[in-house]
């Protein structure tokens, strides 16, 4: 924090636009720059060293895992390790990754569509019960998903749907936060005049939404998609409580199951580590690809 | 986030001012389109949010009765029997106290760090902002379960790359394991909260600072007196989500059970729900769920009210 106090020494403003030309462009004191950079670099280590360690561990054979420097390469066995992992137990790990991709990809896509439509209708149409509906949905934002896992299990067991794909997939199609975010975003970014113009051109309401409004709401929709994707990919309690059949597991539950057997089956340790490494790659890629969108959309919910 | 606060009161206080307080029928245009937009979400929300909540409350009001020790079990209405059991359940309240202690320490530390990083990213003091923003956000891509497995190894007294530390300090002991878990949660979520706060900072028009700079205010002063008050809604939002997350802790402690015997099956309220339901005693587990959801709701709601009142002053 001392880094910031130092900067109060920098008295005059930086890049001031005044009628008289600013006599001197003041810079922040070098001390505060150094302080700020030090803080950030130290925490970069905190955030990245664990992942670096996981990567290094993934490149090592199990004998070298304990005998060589944990933070630097030994013989490069990454691809051999991946090959072994994929071959283990008829490729159950690949199955888990595909399951996760399906639960999260299809689930987040549909959840975004439904939330976007509802948010748009709440923002752009007047109908009785609109505010009530919005307030119920907002209450839903405050109800944590984990609190619903057990009652969902009880209901799904009434209709004999536990231990199925649908038991995990269907509940993840609901995103109250998505409705909240898209409503706010649609109010601000889709002008009524534009909808009116589309009406005059003879386009139907639903068509207008898909051809015109969706484009304007795109940053918010990408944000909702991303949040929902992460939420489903990371979901643990619901699959834990719903699924018994290993072939339906998402990757988090699968690796959890292996990790809890490490004491009985020590060879699993290597598979858990390389599996953990592979399981975080899809999300990192998704973040990088969609960076440009979530950077802008992320603030939409909190600024208003 | 001001919308959920007091919708009823707002409507009432607004009524005398509005010129047409009489209930009038709003003519709904495009009812078909509205139905197409609303119905899919409404049906799913009802089925997978409202019905489960109702069903949990219903289940929590039942008790299991048996004819003799080995008789057939039947569920009968038991009133608040399960809730009395909840309130008399020592381990449940211990678990609540544990996550509250966790939250009182972890949430301020995490949000304090997130705020500090966001302010530094927004200040002219740093180079390589893009890099820092990404590097700090990357842990959010690691699912809680995976992060817990990874840190479990990092804490291990013999497998850790930091055995010099971990062989001397037992992070997995009964005394420290809660804070070891707090570190995992902080590691995952600081970057996420930082980004929410940072995007709120980006939304502030820079002209607002210029006057302050002309008056000679430094970065610290600008951050404290201008930026932080303006981004308060974002901080409150992250606060609420963090409180909810804390009370719902499950994945991380569940994973840590394989690393440390100090994490029991009643370590957090949700672990309690899980272990009670697998006994199986679903009625008591349902009652735990309802009490936990209510506690979460009350806590996040009062936090919201509290911060709003402070802002109002």
XYZ file of C-alpha atoms in Angstrom, chain A residues 1 3-5 7-18 28-29 32-34 36-37 39-41 43-44 46-51 53-54 65-66 70-71 111 114-115 117-122 125-128 133-148 150-156 158 170-171 173-177 179-180 184 199 205-206 209-210 226-227 230-231 233-237 240-241 244 251-253 255-256 259-263 269 272-273 275-277 279-280 283-284 287-288 291 294-296 298-304, chain B residues 1-4 7-8 24 26-30 32-34 36-38 40-42 44-45 47-53 55-56 59 113 116-121 123-128 130-146 149-151 153-154 158-162 182-184 186-192 194-200 202-203 210 212-221 223 233-235 237 240-241 244 248-252 254-255 258-259 270-271 273-274 277 282 285-287 289 292-293 296-297 300-301 304:
274
model
C 0.000 0.000 0.000
C 3.351 2.334 -3.149
C 0.128 4.211 -3.531
C 0.779 6.777 -0.827
C 2.118 8.797 -5.554
C 0.437 11.597 -3.648
C 3.771 13.350 -4.029
C 3.030 13.629 -7.703
C 1.213 16.884 -7.299
C 0.277 18.075 -10.693
C -2.086 16.248 -12.937
C -1.029 14.083 -15.778
C -1.968 15.038 -19.321
C -4.138 17.958 -18.348
C -6.200 19.594 -21.031
C -6.366 23.250 -20.122
C 4.016 9.079 -11.031
C 6.965 8.724 -8.726
C 5.207 3.914 -6.456
C 5.756 2.329 -9.857
C 8.265 -0.096 -8.392
C 3.009 -1.525 -7.684
C 5.003 -3.737 -10.031
C 3.011 -6.400 -5.675
C 1.751 -7.585 -9.042
C 4.790 -9.750 -9.782
C 1.029 -12.318 -6.898
C 1.685 -13.470 -10.455
C 1.144 -17.007 -6.407
C -1.399 -17.473 -9.192
C 0.763 -19.178 -11.788
C 3.237 -21.358 -9.875
C 0.600 -23.978 -8.932
C -0.412 -24.320 -12.587
C 3.828 -27.188 -11.108
C 0.841 -29.115 -12.471
C 7.777 -37.188 -10.175
C 9.216 -37.618 -6.700
C 9.222 -30.442 -8.871
C 9.334 -27.065 -10.611
C -29.552 -21.433 -21.067
C -33.757 -18.838 -22.865
C -32.345 -16.212 -20.501
C -35.298 -14.118 -24.663
C -36.791 -13.688 -21.207
C -34.537 -10.753 -20.360
C -35.369 -9.105 -23.672
C -39.115 -9.504 -23.152
C -38.832 -8.106 -19.620
C -42.535 -5.287 -23.526
C -45.119 -4.200 -21.010
C -47.375 -6.862 -19.618
C -49.085 -7.526 -16.295
C -41.719 -12.062 -12.533
C -38.486 -10.064 -12.525
C -38.407 -9.955 -8.736
C -38.964 -13.696 -8.461
C -36.110 -14.247 -10.900
C -33.910 -11.910 -8.837
C -34.748 -13.945 -5.766
C -33.570 -16.916 -7.805
C -30.185 -15.232 -8.279
C -29.746 -15.324 -4.511
C -30.710 -19.010 -4.243
C -27.465 -20.933 -4.571
C -27.436 -23.824 -7.020
C -26.049 -26.203 -4.410
C -29.079 -25.638 -2.185
C -31.208 -27.040 -4.997
C -30.822 -32.339 -2.917
C -34.440 -31.352 -3.699
C -33.703 -31.844 -7.388
C -32.453 -35.317 -6.594
C -35.644 -36.082 -4.663
C -37.811 -34.887 -7.552
C -35.827 -36.714 -10.222
C -39.840 -39.524 -8.156
C -31.939 -30.115 -17.531
C -31.361 -28.146 -14.287
C -30.615 -24.774 -18.524
C -31.839 -22.186 -16.018
C -29.841 -19.005 -15.472
C -31.667 -16.372 -13.395
C -28.519 -14.255 -13.399
C -32.135 -12.977 -17.231
C -31.060 -10.198 -14.885
C -30.393 -4.614 -18.008
C -42.232 -3.496 -37.156
C -41.480 -9.672 -33.094
C -39.656 -12.963 -32.784
C -35.315 -10.419 -31.858
C -33.226 -12.970 -33.711
C -19.370 -17.908 -20.475
C -20.591 -17.715 -16.872
C -18.030 -22.214 -16.276
C -20.769 -22.879 -13.726
C -18.163 -27.222 -16.117
C -17.298 -26.650 -12.456
C -20.519 -28.095 -11.084
C -19.852 -30.815 -8.581
C -22.664 -31.304 -6.095
C -22.178 -36.106 -7.233
C -25.665 -36.564 -5.860
C -23.790 -43.472 -10.101
C -14.610 -34.703 -15.735
C -14.652 -33.018 -12.298
C -16.570 -35.886 -10.729
C -11.181 -37.012 -11.284
C -12.637 -36.608 -7.808
C -8.439 -38.987 -6.384
C -10.361 -40.553 -3.519
C -9.030 -43.983 -4.555
C -5.375 -42.939 -4.759
C -4.590 -44.526 -1.405
C -2.028 -40.457 -8.833
C -5.239 -37.591 -11.661
C -2.439 -35.064 -12.239
C -6.147 -35.410 -16.105
C -6.359 -32.270 -13.966
C -4.008 -30.512 -16.371
C -9.338 -30.609 -17.761
C -8.423 -26.931 -17.360
C -11.760 -23.299 -20.234
C -8.513 -21.415 -20.711
C -11.529 -17.487 -22.079
C -8.845 -16.489 -24.558
C -11.796 -12.297 -24.186
C -16.453 -10.696 -21.706
C -14.128 -7.801 -21.030
C -16.888 -5.403 -22.045
C -18.743 -8.263 -17.521
C -19.357 -4.838 -16.068
C -22.861 -4.497 -17.426
C -24.503 -6.146 -14.440
C -22.724 -4.254 -11.742
C -22.502 -0.746 -13.129
C -26.229 -0.139 -13.268
C -28.597 -4.446 -7.827
C -30.911 -1.935 -6.250
C -33.924 -3.526 -7.887
C -34.346 -6.501 -5.537
C -39.936 -3.389 -4.705
C -43.142 -3.298 -2.678
C -55.856 0.412 -15.017
C -52.474 -2.309 -19.494
C -53.189 -3.189 -23.073
C -50.709 -5.889 -23.910
C -49.390 -5.679 -27.414
C -47.828 -8.746 -29.012
C -47.892 -14.190 -28.621
C -44.330 -12.926 -28.984
C -44.100 -12.305 -25.249
C -42.607 -17.233 -27.021
C -39.907 -15.252 -25.199
C -40.983 -15.909 -21.643
C -39.329 -21.522 -22.118
C -37.486 -19.817 -19.261
C -40.571 -19.667 -17.056
C -37.686 -24.401 -16.708
C -37.403 -21.944 -13.823
C -39.585 -26.964 -12.775
C -35.997 -26.684 -11.594
C -36.113 -23.762 -9.132
C -39.565 -23.217 -7.677
C -40.801 -26.819 -7.556
C -37.612 -28.128 -5.872
C -37.806 -25.372 -3.258
C -40.682 -29.937 -2.549
C -37.798 -29.500 -0.122
C -40.202 -33.106 2.554
C -6.916 -8.175 -2.850
C -6.225 -3.596 -4.809
C -5.387 -5.371 -8.081
C -8.277 -3.715 -9.916
C -7.166 -0.260 -8.720
C -3.559 -0.960 -9.697
C -4.685 -2.131 -13.148
C -3.817 3.300 -12.310
C -1.012 4.599 -14.532
C 1.524 2.782 -12.345
C 1.709 -0.520 -14.183
C 3.121 -1.875 -17.384
C 1.956 -5.128 -18.949
C -2.972 -7.276 -20.281
C -0.596 -9.898 -18.969
C -1.471 -9.329 -15.308
C -5.175 -9.329 -16.021
C -4.959 -12.682 -17.762
C -2.502 -14.252 -15.323
C -4.682 -13.376 -12.340
C -7.831 -14.589 -14.069
C -6.458 -17.965 -15.157
C -7.146 -19.744 -11.829
C -10.859 -19.078 -12.395
C -10.615 -21.567 -15.268
C -9.668 -24.253 -12.751
C -12.752 -25.997 -11.355
C -12.984 -26.017 -7.550
C -12.506 -29.786 -7.439
C -9.386 -29.654 -9.582
C -6.800 -31.697 -5.763
C -3.870 -29.590 -6.960
C -3.451 -27.694 -3.704
C -0.642 -32.080 -3.471
C 0.996 -28.686 -2.909
C 6.282 -35.172 1.040
C 4.972 -34.545 -2.510
C 4.876 -30.751 -2.422
C 7.428 -28.682 -4.338
C 7.703 -26.686 -1.115
C -9.636 -20.671 2.365
C -6.426 -20.240 0.411
C -7.704 -22.519 -2.368
C -9.056 -17.238 -2.619
C -6.654 -18.497 -5.277
C -9.522 -19.424 -7.600
C -11.753 -16.369 -7.162
C -9.541 -13.299 -6.644
C -9.053 -12.821 -10.383
C -12.741 -13.186 -11.129
C -10.857 -8.365 -9.709
C -12.302 -8.399 -13.230
C -15.799 -7.474 -12.073
C -14.436 -4.543 -10.075
C -12.038 -3.593 -12.859
C -14.783 -3.442 -15.490
C -16.753 -1.173 -13.169
C -13.373 1.153 -16.744
C -16.950 2.379 -16.987
C -9.219 15.312 -14.276
C -9.260 16.025 -8.969
C -5.869 15.796 -10.615
C -5.874 19.514 -11.294
C -6.510 20.009 -7.616
C -3.427 17.971 -6.923
C -4.963 14.720 -5.755
C -2.646 11.712 -5.991
C -3.545 8.220 -7.151
C -4.235 7.062 -3.608
C -6.561 9.964 -2.952
C -8.803 5.813 -5.593
C -22.269 -1.418 -6.394
C -19.758 -3.763 -8.019
C -18.034 -4.399 -4.690
C -22.223 -7.529 -5.857
C -22.983 -10.995 -1.995
C -21.775 -13.711 -4.343
C -23.377 -17.159 -0.897
C -22.349 -23.295 0.222
C -18.779 -24.635 0.490
C -18.732 -28.218 -0.629
C -16.381 -29.302 -3.409
C -13.120 -28.157 -1.810
C -15.093 -32.840 0.076
C -11.866 -33.262 -1.922
C -8.947 -37.619 0.981
C -5.932 -35.557 2.025
C -23.537 -28.770 2.609
C -21.366 -31.760 3.539
C -26.729 -32.218 3.859
C -24.896 -34.699 1.659
C -29.156 -37.622 2.723
C -33.865 -37.209 3.335
C -31.438 -33.380 5.003
C -34.242 -31.388 3.369
C -34.709 -29.428 6.591
C -31.184 -27.488 3.057
C -29.206 -23.204 4.955
C -30.935 -21.578 1.971
C -27.925 -17.609 2.926
C -30.785 -15.479 1.728
C -26.896 -11.745 1.597
C -30.057 -9.671 1.786
C -27.236 -5.629 0.675
